[in-house]
């Protein structure tokens, strides 16, 4: 089989220059007098288009929110690996990132897929489909991605604020509408209030910005990477890895 | 053995709030009217102290510079893994990060250690020690970390600009001086010009900001994570993984 | 929320002993005169039951087969990471393992799921369902997991031999029957011969042994780990990572 | 720069065959009547030479010993990641492997380096150098790799038995002698008995077999991979990841 040669538009280099897409890193992006902003540069580099200030503001809020939530499975993996291999900081970060999967932070994509389907419909059709979704998940006793949080109630404070920030910056279209509709239908059918969570709000905001669903998890990864580096910084000062090992080993009894 | 219970000052949560260190995420950090900046928040969270605007500017330049350099071993690993397991974006990023080791991006630490030793000395003592370092590396035919680049000559354009950005923001103390001195001594002893590279300049700037040497690699990791997400975004549109597989498999001959 | 304390039956230790399940590692498993066999011990440890010699023989063949296939995406990731971080052998192996996903080696599970559904049916019902499966995959132009190989034709030699080894050891029940049936139906419907591949044969054999579908990928991981260590051993003697970097970087052109 | 094309002797393939080094996988290694043994095949593949039955026996004991030790940092990382991303078994294994670093299992190399230096000397010179090593480590309050265990005392039962197995199979040369000498000197200088641990014994045995020091960690990785798959198998039946999260989060207090 012969494979067609792919091309790249991300980067090229000469002995005296590096280009990010069509821009010269040193002469355009880092030039004197310009205020280089990592978040905008990163968005333009990933998405391959110009970024509006409103998008940059929402992305900052999303990245900050995804950064940290204490001793999560991610942080526990990072600290356990760092204790064992401190010469290898990147391995500890990598271990923690591997926990961004289908069950927690990574649910952003699953929620976005639901929102995308809903956003493509209008009026009663949209509401009817929302009911179908909720009933289908309830039928198989599954969590609806983007809803509920085992630590935050009645509402995930982050979700509410992220949605407001979206609104303040002009992002309150079909994805946000669909998220609110889904929330309403969930409460109606279950007979109790289940919060929109931070990944649900993130999914809607990234959807409003036109970010492809399959790429959304990438932004959770970027935000969380910074948080895991903070856990390593703290581990360097106040080691917890050994204590966690001992604690877990002693707390889970052997049973034949 | 009994292990003392460690503590954390990174984060705590209540049902209705999340705190990053002493700040309420929603009410302080993301509050209406405030302009939340991921890079400052991340720096304050990792370093546990207030960040000056000058530090934030230098860090933006560093993160942007560390982000991308085309089809590096990192990017090749990320794309190869993404092709094989596209359901698992975080795994592809993790694979690429694992390549930030002692040989390339991770050299930031090794260079910083040299600079820290030099910075602790003055005048002739400093110069004498710089000569010892250079002769010691030459003796075992090793690269001096932070110097030389197999793609950029006579100078790594990124290094020069990063140092200028440092200067524009008031960072030109003992680490920068030591870097320049080491550069001078290298050229003198080897009889040719060997460029300061981007990780060398980064090491000096992070040293000027008082960032612990063992933590420096963390910032390379954060910057590069964004770049690897861009490679995944491009891989989704223009797959290269299969082509790379075929290319490598056919190019490396079998030999008994 | 209160989480019930889990228990473990894998291992416990005292100051003078380590137990694997109910056996004393030193006094039972490694005792003088006994011939300790890693593959049997591993199978008993993972599956929590006694292993028959026939199962051990089939597993040896499976592990050997999964071990190696040259410069695959796995091996390319491992070598790229090893070049960059040779101080961190485990990171290079981890990077390669991350490539065992939905597209190649990891397809063992997807195939096993099809076989499990078919195995639960009899006679005409089974055949009818096989046709449905094939038509469904063809409808969305998807590969049927466990079938076809881009390098091996008309048949994957490994698949044929693995199935024979199963038969020689008494494993030729409903999973193997279902695999053959599916193969027949594929050829019938597509009008050409598409080979059963090594992961297809593996799925059927592991299914015959009663190994849970969600665990199957674990054995591919174990076999491939050994292969990746071999790639690292060769990389230590005959480095290829730098060549691969250069080759890929030069072969994929920049295009705006 | 032009890089010389490397070659490989690990594997090649044709449409109808796969070769591992010079052997045809199907016709030679898995042929009818032959008893294929994963451990021998793996050793020959990694080391590129024929393996004696004695070496195969010792390797089986080493792999079995490296496989498991309960809720270690490795197992905790694997279980935390598996809970978060169960669709991605290989990611959970990879996270656990990343913990095989300089502090625990990976110490095999550091010990082997000491033994290699000692093995190159004779008589009084060897003893003098052993004393220097011990004093040097004591001087900087560092653990001597291969010695001591925080759970096993007065002796690590695995170490003693591994050394016996070596002896039963004819491996009791200079590496083993050097290990015993170092042990004697440690007890003498510290005035108390510090056990040889399992990685110390492993280092000596692998050294006796002529396995390169930089490759030794690879065998720990292979053995441990099997153990981590067992932890995933148990996690599928008796989930502990959520409990560990809750336990750790509640046990480490916030402190400003």
mmCIF file with all atom_site columns, N, CA and C in Angstrom, chain A residues 134-190:
data_model
loop_
_atom_site.group_PDB
_atom_site.id
_atom_site.type_symbol
_atom_site.label_atom_id
_atom_site.label_alt_id
_atom_site.label_comp_id
_atom_site.label_asym_id
_atom_site.label_entity_id
_atom_site.label_seq_id
_atom_site.pdbx_PDB_ins_code
_atom_site.Cartn_x
_atom_site.Cartn_y
_atom_site.Cartn_z
_atom_site.occupancy
_atom_site.B_iso_or_equiv
_atom_site.pdbx_formal_charge
_atom_site.auth_seq_id
_atom_site.auth_comp_id
_atom_site.auth_asym_id
_atom_site.auth_atom_id
_atom_site.pdbx_PDB_model_num
ATOM 1   N N  . UNK A 1 134 ? -32.603 11.828 28.214 1.00 0.00 ? 134 UNK A N  1
ATOM 2   C CA . UNK A 1 134 ? -32.667 11.629 29.666 1.00 0.00 ? 134 UNK A CA 1
ATOM 3   C C  . UNK A 1 134 ? -33.251 10.251 29.985 1.00 0.00 ? 134 UNK A C  1
ATOM 4   N N  . UNK A 1 135 ? -34.293 9.888  29.292 1.00 0.00 ? 135 UNK A N  1
ATOM 5   C CA . UNK A 1 135 ? -34.898 8.573  29.557 1.00 0.00 ? 135 UNK A CA 1
ATOM 6   C C  . UNK A 1 135 ? -33.956 7.430  29.195 1.00 0.00 ? 135 UNK A C  1
ATOM 7   N N  . UNK A 1 136 ? -33.217 7.630  28.126 1.00 0.00 ? 136 UNK A N  1
ATOM 8   C CA . UNK A 1 136 ? -32.284 6.578  27.707 1.00 0.00 ? 136 UNK A CA 1
ATOM 9   C C  . UNK A 1 136 ? -31.201 6.373  28.766 1.00 0.00 ? 136 UNK A C  1
ATOM 10  N N  . UNK A 1 137 ? -30.605 7.458  29.238 1.00 0.00 ? 137 UNK A N  1
ATOM 11  C CA . UNK A 1 137 ? -29.576 7.340  30.293 1.00 0.00 ? 137 UNK A CA 1
ATOM 12  C C  . UNK A 1 137 ? -30.166 6.757  31.572 1.00 0.00 ? 137 UNK A C  1
ATOM 13  N N  . UNK A 1 138 ? -31.354 7.239  31.961 1.00 0.00 ? 138 UNK A N  1
ATOM 14  C CA . UNK A 1 138 ? -31.972 6.710  33.188 1.00 0.00 ? 138 UNK A CA 1
ATOM 15  C C  . UNK A 1 138 ? -32.248 5.212  33.044 1.00 0.00 ? 138 UNK A C  1
ATOM 16  N N  . UNK A 1 139 ? -32.653 4.832  31.844 1.00 0.00 ? 139 UNK A N  1
ATOM 17  C CA . UNK A 1 139 ? -32.978 3.422  31.583 1.00 0.00 ? 139 UNK A CA 1
ATOM 18  C C  . UNK A 1 139 ? -31.796 2.506  31.894 1.00 0.00 ? 139 UNK A C  1
ATOM 19  N N  . UNK A 1 140 ? -30.605 2.975  31.544 1.00 0.00 ? 140 UNK A N  1
ATOM 20  C CA . UNK A 1 140 ? -29.444 2.141  31.841 1.00 0.00 ? 140 UNK A CA 1
ATOM 21  C C  . UNK A 1 140 ? -28.661 2.650  33.061 1.00 0.00 ? 140 UNK A C  1
ATOM 22  N N  . UNK A 1 141 ? -29.345 3.406  33.898 1.00 0.00 ? 141 UNK A N  1
ATOM 23  C CA . UNK A 1 141 ? -28.766 3.883  35.175 1.00 0.00 ? 141 UNK A CA 1
ATOM 24  C C  . UNK A 1 141 ? -27.395 4.528  35.000 1.00 0.00 ? 141 UNK A C  1
ATOM 25  N N  . UNK A 1 142 ? -27.237 5.262  33.912 1.00 0.00 ? 142 UNK A N  1
ATOM 26  C CA . UNK A 1 142 ? -25.953 5.922  33.646 1.00 0.00 ? 142 UNK A CA 1
ATOM 27  C C  . UNK A 1 142 ? -26.052 7.393  34.019 1.00 0.00 ? 142 UNK A C  1
ATOM 28  N N  . UNK A 1 143 ? -24.924 7.972  34.436 1.00 0.00 ? 143 UNK A N  1
ATOM 29  C CA . UNK A 1 143 ? -24.860 9.413  34.627 1.00 0.00 ? 143 UNK A CA 1
ATOM 30  C C  . UNK A 1 143 ? -24.990 10.116 33.293 1.00 0.00 ? 143 UNK A C  1
ATOM 31  N N  . UNK A 1 144 ? -25.703 11.213 33.270 1.00 0.00 ? 144 UNK A N  1
ATOM 32  C CA . UNK A 1 144 ? -25.734 12.033 32.064 1.00 0.00 ? 144 UNK A CA 1
ATOM 33  C C  . UNK A 1 144 ? -24.498 12.918 32.101 1.00 0.00 ? 144 UNK A C  1
ATOM 34  N N  . UNK A 1 145 ? -23.627 12.804 31.092 1.00 0.00 ? 145 UNK A N  1
ATOM 35  C CA . UNK A 1 145 ? -22.372 13.562 31.157 1.00 0.00 ? 145 UNK A CA 1
ATOM 36  C C  . UNK A 1 145 ? -22.624 15.059 31.212 1.00 0.00 ? 145 UNK A C  1
ATOM 37  N N  . UNK A 1 146 ? -21.884 15.729 32.079 1.00 0.00 ? 146 UNK A N  1
ATOM 38  C CA . UNK A 1 146 ? -22.037 17.172 32.228 1.00 0.00 ? 146 UNK A CA 1
ATOM 39  C C  . UNK A 1 146 ? -22.978 17.545 33.369 1.00 0.00 ? 146 UNK A C  1
ATOM 40  N N  . UNK A 1 147 ? -23.575 16.531 34.003 1.00 0.00 ? 147 UNK A N  1
ATOM 41  C CA . UNK A 1 147 ? -24.524 16.804 35.090 1.00 0.00 ? 147 UNK A CA 1
ATOM 42  C C  . UNK A 1 147 ? -24.157 16.034 36.350 1.00 0.00 ? 147 UNK A C  1
ATOM 43  N N  . UNK A 1 148 ? -24.444 16.653 37.475 1.00 0.00 ? 148 UNK A N  1
ATOM 44  C CA . UNK A 1 148 ? -24.210 16.017 38.772 1.00 0.00 ? 148 UNK A CA 1
ATOM 45  C C  . UNK A 1 148 ? -22.759 16.143 39.198 1.00 0.00 ? 148 UNK A C  1
ATOM 46  N N  . UNK A 1 149 ? -22.560 16.219 40.516 1.00 0.00 ? 149 UNK A N  1
ATOM 47  C CA . UNK A 1 149 ? -21.195 16.260 41.036 1.00 0.00 ? 149 UNK A CA 1
ATOM 48  C C  . UNK A 1 149 ? -21.229 15.675 42.431 1.00 0.00 ? 149 UNK A C  1
ATOM 49  N N  . UNK A 1 150 ? -20.320 14.761 42.715 1.00 0.00 ? 150 UNK A N  1
ATOM 50  C CA . UNK A 1 150 ? -20.395 14.093 44.006 1.00 0.00 ? 150 UNK A CA 1
ATOM 51  C C  . UNK A 1 150 ? -19.921 14.961 45.162 1.00 0.00 ? 150 UNK A C  1
ATOM 52  N N  . UNK A 1 151 ? -19.322 16.106 44.873 1.00 0.00 ? 151 UNK A N  1
ATOM 53  C CA . UNK A 1 151 ? -18.867 16.975 45.961 1.00 0.00 ? 151 UNK A CA 1
ATOM 54  C C  . UNK A 1 151 ? -19.648 18.293 46.039 1.00 0.00 ? 151 UNK A C  1
ATOM 55  N N  . UNK A 1 152 ? -20.209 18.719 44.913 1.00 0.00 ? 152 UNK A N  1
ATOM 56  C CA . UNK A 1 152 ? -20.881 20.018 44.905 1.00 0.00 ? 152 UNK A CA 1
ATOM 57  C C  . UNK A 1 152 ? -22.392 19.893 44.768 1.00 0.00 ? 152 UNK A C  1
ATOM 58  N N  . UNK A 1 153 ? -23.138 20.535 45.703 1.00 0.00 ? 153 UNK A N  1
ATOM 59  C CA . UNK A 1 153 ? -24.591 20.578 45.636 1.00 0.00 ? 153 UNK A CA 1
ATOM 60  C C  . UNK A 1 153 ? -25.087 21.782 46.420 1.00 0.00 ? 153 UNK A C  1
ATOM 61  N N  . UNK A 1 154 ? -26.242 22.324 46.184 1.00 0.00 ? 154 UNK A N  1
ATOM 62  C CA . UNK A 1 154 ? -27.143 21.919 45.103 1.00 0.00 ? 154 UNK A CA 1
ATOM 63  C C  . UNK A 1 154 ? -26.571 22.232 43.728 1.00 0.00 ? 154 UNK A C  1
ATOM 64  N N  . UNK A 1 155 ? -25.577 23.168 43.657 1.00 0.00 ? 155 UNK A N  1
ATOM 65  C CA . UNK A 1 155 ? -25.040 23.519 42.345 1.00 0.00 ? 155 UNK A CA 1
ATOM 66  C C  . UNK A 1 155 ? -23.523 23.541 42.352 1.00 0.00 ? 155 UNK A C  1
ATOM 67  N N  . UNK A 1 156 ? -22.944 23.165 41.235 1.00 0.00 ? 156 UNK A N  1
ATOM 68  C CA . UNK A 1 156 ? -21.505 23.291 41.054 1.00 0.00 ? 156 UNK A CA 1
ATOM 69  C C  . UNK A 1 156 ? -21.242 24.779 40.797 1.00 0.00 ? 156 UNK A C  1
ATOM 70  N N  . UNK A 1 157 ? -20.586 25.444 41.746 1.00 0.00 ? 157 UNK A N  1
ATOM 71  C CA . UNK A 1 157 ? -20.452 26.904 41.621 1.00 0.00 ? 157 UNK A CA 1
ATOM 72  C C  . UNK A 1 157 ? -19.692 27.312 40.360 1.00 0.00 ? 157 UNK A C  1
ATOM 73  N N  . UNK A 1 158 ? -18.815 26.438 39.904 1.00 0.00 ? 158 UNK A N  1
ATOM 74  C CA . UNK A 1 158 ? -17.994 26.764 38.747 1.00 0.00 ? 158 UNK A CA 1
ATOM 75  C C  . UNK A 1 158 ? -18.821 26.826 37.469 1.00 0.00 ? 158 UNK A C  1
ATOM 76  N N  . UNK A 1 159 ? -19.796 25.917 37.382 1.00 0.00 ? 159 UNK A N  1
ATOM 77  C CA . UNK A 1 159 ? -20.618 25.850 36.172 1.00 0.00 ? 159 UNK A CA 1
ATOM 78  C C  . UNK A 1 159 ? -21.400 27.142 35.970 1.00 0.00 ? 159 UNK A C  1
ATOM 79  N N  . UNK A 1 160 ? -22.018 27.576 37.053 1.00 0.00 ? 160 UNK A N  1
ATOM 80  C CA . UNK A 1 160 ? -22.856 28.773 36.982 1.00 0.00 ? 160 UNK A CA 1
ATOM 81  C C  . UNK A 1 160 ? -22.011 29.969 36.531 1.00 0.00 ? 160 UNK A C  1
ATOM 82  N N  . UNK A 1 161 ? -20.847 30.108 37.140 1.00 0.00 ? 161 UNK A N  1
ATOM 83  C CA . UNK A 1 161 ? -20.018 31.264 36.840 1.00 0.00 ? 161 UNK A CA 1
ATOM 84  C C  . UNK A 1 161 ? -19.452 31.186 35.410 1.00 0.00 ? 161 UNK A C  1
ATOM 85  N N  . UNK A 1 162 ? -19.080 30.001 34.977 1.00 0.00 ? 162 UNK A N  1
ATOM 86  C CA . UNK A 1 162 ? -18.572 29.867 33.605 1.00 0.00 ? 162 UNK A CA 1
ATOM 87  C C  . UNK A 1 162 ? -19.638 30.287 32.596 1.00 0.00 ? 162 UNK A C  1
ATOM 88  N N  . UNK A 1 163 ? -20.871 29.877 32.847 1.00 0.00 ? 163 UNK A N  1
ATOM 89  C CA . UNK A 1 163 ? -21.952 30.241 31.922 1.00 0.00 ? 163 UNK A CA 1
ATOM 90  C C  . UNK A 1 163 ? -22.153 31.758 31.903 1.00 0.00 ? 163 UNK A C  1
ATOM 91  N N  . UNK A 1 164 ? -22.080 32.381 33.081 1.00 0.00 ? 164 UNK A N  1
ATOM 92  C CA . UNK A 1 164 ? -22.166 33.856 33.130 1.00 0.00 ? 164 UNK A CA 1
ATOM 93  C C  . UNK A 1 164 ? -21.041 34.514 32.344 1.00 0.00 ? 164 UNK A C  1
ATOM 94  N N  . UNK A 1 165 ? -19.833 34.006 32.526 1.00 0.00 ? 165 UNK A N  1
ATOM 95  C CA . UNK A 1 165 ? -18.699 34.583 31.789 1.00 0.00 ? 165 UNK A CA 1
ATOM 96  C C  . UNK A 1 165 ? -18.924 34.445 30.286 1.00 0.00 ? 165 UNK A C  1
ATOM 97  N N  . UNK A 1 166 ? -19.465 33.317 29.884 1.00 0.00 ? 166 UNK A N  1
ATOM 98  C CA . UNK A 1 166 ? -19.818 33.145 28.475 1.00 0.00 ? 166 UNK A CA 1
ATOM 99  C C  . UNK A 1 166 ? -20.783 34.244 28.034 1.00 0.00 ? 166 UNK A C  1
ATOM 100 N N  . UNK A 1 167 ? -21.814 34.441 28.836 1.00 0.00 ? 167 UNK A N  1
ATOM 101 C CA . UNK A 1 167 ? -22.834 35.440 28.506 1.00 0.00 ? 167 UNK A CA 1
ATOM 102 C C  . UNK A 1 167 ? -22.227 36.847 28.434 1.00 0.00 ? 167 UNK A C  1
ATOM 103 N N  . UNK A 1 168 ? -21.409 37.185 29.422 1.00 0.00 ? 168 UNK A N  1
ATOM 104 C CA . UNK A 1 168 ? -20.744 38.498 29.427 1.00 0.00 ? 168 UNK A CA 1
ATOM 105 C C  . UNK A 1 168 ? -19.914 38.725 28.166 1.00 0.00 ? 168 UNK A C  1
ATOM 106 N N  . UNK A 1 169 ? -19.519 37.623 27.530 1.00 0.00 ? 169 UNK A N  1
ATOM 107 C CA . UNK A 1 169 ? -18.679 37.744 26.336 1.00 0.00 ? 169 UNK A CA 1
ATOM 108 C C  . UNK A 1 169 ? -19.398 37.360 25.045 1.00 0.00 ? 169 UNK A C  1
ATOM 109 N N  . UNK A 1 170 ? -20.726 37.270 25.139 1.00 0.00 ? 170 UNK A N  1
ATOM 110 C CA . UNK A 1 170 ? -21.506 37.050 23.925 1.00 0.00 ? 170 UNK A CA 1
ATOM 111 C C  . UNK A 1 170 ? -21.672 35.599 23.498 1.00 0.00 ? 170 UNK A C  1
ATOM 112 N N  . UNK A 1 171 ? -21.351 34.654 24.392 1.00 0.00 ? 171 UNK A N  1
ATOM 113 C CA . UNK A 1 171 ? -21.539 33.243 24.028 1.00 0.00 ? 171 UNK A CA 1
ATOM 114 C C  . UNK A 1 171 ? -22.753 32.678 24.740 1.00 0.00 ? 171 UNK A C  1
ATOM 115 N N  . UNK A 1 172 ? -23.898 32.788 24.086 1.00 0.00 ? 172 UNK A N  1
ATOM 116 C CA . UNK A 1 172 ? -25.092 32.232 24.708 1.00 0.00 ? 172 UNK A CA 1
ATOM 117 C C  . UNK A 1 172 ? -26.054 31.758 23.629 1.00 0.00 ? 172 UNK A C  1
ATOM 118 N N  . UNK A 1 173 ? -25.483 31.022 22.673 1.00 0.00 ? 173 UNK A N  1
ATOM 119 C CA . UNK A 1 173 ? -26.267 30.538 21.541 1.00 0.00 ? 173 UNK A CA 1
ATOM 120 C C  . UNK A 1 173 ? -26.861 29.163 21.774 1.00 0.00 ? 173 UNK A C  1
ATOM 121 N N  . UNK A 1 174 ? -26.873 28.359 20.718 1.00 0.00 ? 174 UNK A N  1
ATOM 122 C CA . UNK A 1 174 ? -27.592 27.088 20.724 1.00 0.00 ? 174 UNK A CA 1
ATOM 123 C C  . UNK A 1 174 ? -27.034 26.044 21.690 1.00 0.00 ? 174 UNK A C  1
ATOM 124 N N  . UNK A 1 175 ? -25.731 26.074 21.914 1.00 0.00 ? 175 UNK A N  1
ATOM 125 C CA . UNK A 1 175 ? -25.149 25.097 22.846 1.00 0.00 ? 175 UNK A CA 1
ATOM 126 C C  . UNK A 1 175 ? -25.584 25.400 24.280 1.00 0.00 ? 175 UNK A C  1
ATOM 127 N N  . UNK A 1 176 ? -25.511 26.695 24.621 1.00 0.00 ? 176 UNK A N  1
ATOM 128 C CA . UNK A 1 176 ? -25.907 27.103 25.974 1.00 0.00 ? 176 UNK A CA 1
ATOM 129 C C  . UNK A 1 176 ? -27.409 26.868 26.166 1.00 0.00 ? 176 UNK A C  1
ATOM 130 N N  . UNK A 1 177 ? -28.187 27.233 25.167 1.00 0.00 ? 177 UNK A N  1
ATOM 131 C CA . UNK A 1 177 ? -29.629 26.981 25.228 1.00 0.00 ? 177 UNK A CA 1
ATOM 132 C C  . UNK A 1 177 ? -29.910 25.490 25.430 1.00 0.00 ? 177 UNK A C  1
ATOM 133 N N  . UNK A 1 178 ? -29.186 24.669 24.688 1.00 0.00 ? 178 UNK A N  1
ATOM 134 C CA . UNK A 1 178 ? -29.407 23.223 24.777 1.00 0.00 ? 178 UNK A CA 1
ATOM 135 C C  . UNK A 1 178 ? -29.008 22.698 26.147 1.00 0.00 ? 178 UNK A C  1
ATOM 136 N N  . UNK A 1 179 ? -27.953 23.275 26.719 1.00 0.00 ? 179 UNK A N  1
ATOM 137 C CA . UNK A 1 179 ? -27.526 22.859 28.052 1.00 0.00 ? 179 UNK A CA 1
ATOM 138 C C  . UNK A 1 179 ? -28.609 23.205 29.078 1.00 0.00 ? 179 UNK A C  1
ATOM 139 N N  . UNK A 1 180 ? -29.150 24.417 28.981 1.00 0.00 ? 180 UNK A N  1
ATOM 140 C CA . UNK A 1 180 ? -30.207 24.817 29.915 1.00 0.00 ? 180 UNK A CA 1
ATOM 141 C C  . UNK A 1 180 ? -31.446 23.936 29.728 1.00 0.00 ? 180 UNK A C  1
ATOM 142 N N  . UNK A 1 181 ? -31.788 23.686 28.478 1.00 0.00 ? 181 UNK A N  1
ATOM 143 C CA . UNK A 1 181 ? -32.955 22.840 28.206 1.00 0.00 ? 181 UNK A CA 1
ATOM 144 C C  . UNK A 1 181 ? -32.757 21.443 28.800 1.00 0.00 ? 181 UNK A C  1
ATOM 145 N N  . UNK A 1 182 ? -31.576 20.893 28.582 1.00 0.00 ? 182 UNK A N  1
ATOM 146 C CA . UNK A 1 182 ? -31.312 19.543 29.086 1.00 0.00 ? 182 UNK A CA 1
ATOM 147 C C  . UNK A 1 182 ? -31.408 19.533 30.611 1.00 0.00 ? 182 UNK A C  1
ATOM 148 N N  . UNK A 1 183 ? -30.892 20.569 31.230 1.00 0.00 ? 183 UNK A N  1
ATOM 149 C CA . UNK A 1 183 ? -30.932 20.696 32.689 1.00 0.00 ? 183 UNK A CA 1
ATOM 150 C C  . UNK A 1 183 ? -32.384 20.705 33.186 1.00 0.00 ? 183 UNK A C  1
ATOM 151 N N  . UNK A 1 184 ? -33.202 21.496 32.515 1.00 0.00 ? 184 UNK A N  1
ATOM 152 C CA . UNK A 1 184 ? -34.629 21.630 32.857 1.00 0.00 ? 184 UNK A CA 1
ATOM 153 C C  . UNK A 1 184 ? -35.328 20.274 32.749 1.00 0.00 ? 184 UNK A C  1
ATOM 154 N N  . UNK A 1 185 ? -35.062 19.579 31.651 1.00 0.00 ? 185 UNK A N  1
ATOM 155 C CA . UNK A 1 185 ? -35.716 18.288 31.400 1.00 0.00 ? 185 UNK A CA 1
ATOM 156 C C  . UNK A 1 185 ? -35.250 17.245 32.422 1.00 0.00 ? 185 UNK A C  1
ATOM 157 N N  . UNK A 1 186 ? -33.963 17.288 32.771 1.00 0.00 ? 186 UNK A N  1
ATOM 158 C CA . UNK A 1 186 ? -33.449 16.352 33.778 1.00 0.00 ? 186 UNK A CA 1
ATOM 159 C C  . UNK A 1 186 ? -34.175 16.545 35.109 1.00 0.00 ? 186 UNK A C  1
ATOM 160 N N  . UNK A 1 187 ? -34.291 17.810 35.546 1.00 0.00 ? 187 UNK A N  1
ATOM 161 C CA . UNK A 1 187 ? -34.954 18.089 36.825 1.00 0.00 ? 187 UNK A CA 1
ATOM 162 C C  . UNK A 1 187 ? -36.416 17.649 36.784 1.00 0.00 ? 187 UNK A C  1
ATOM 163 N N  . UNK A 1 188 ? -37.056 17.903 35.668 1.00 0.00 ? 188 UNK A N  1
ATOM 164 C CA . UNK A 1 188 ? -38.462 17.550 35.454 1.00 0.00 ? 188 UNK A CA 1
ATOM 165 C C  . UNK A 1 188 ? -38.654 16.041 35.558 1.00 0.00 ? 188 UNK A C  1
ATOM 166 N N  . UNK A 1 189 ? -37.855 15.303 34.827 1.00 0.00 ? 189 UNK A N  1
ATOM 167 C CA . UNK A 1 189 ? -38.038 13.849 34.763 1.00 0.00 ? 189 UNK A CA 1
ATOM 168 C C  . UNK A 1 189 ? -37.589 13.157 36.045 1.00 0.00 ? 189 UNK A C  1
ATOM 169 N N  . UNK A 1 190 ? -36.478 13.621 36.620 1.00 0.00 ? 190 UNK A N  1
ATOM 170 C CA . UNK A 1 190 ? -36.002 12.944 37.838 1.00 0.00 ? 190 UNK A CA 1
ATOM 171 C C  . UNK A 1 190 ? -36.722 13.445 39.084 1.00 0.00 ? 190 UNK A C  1
#
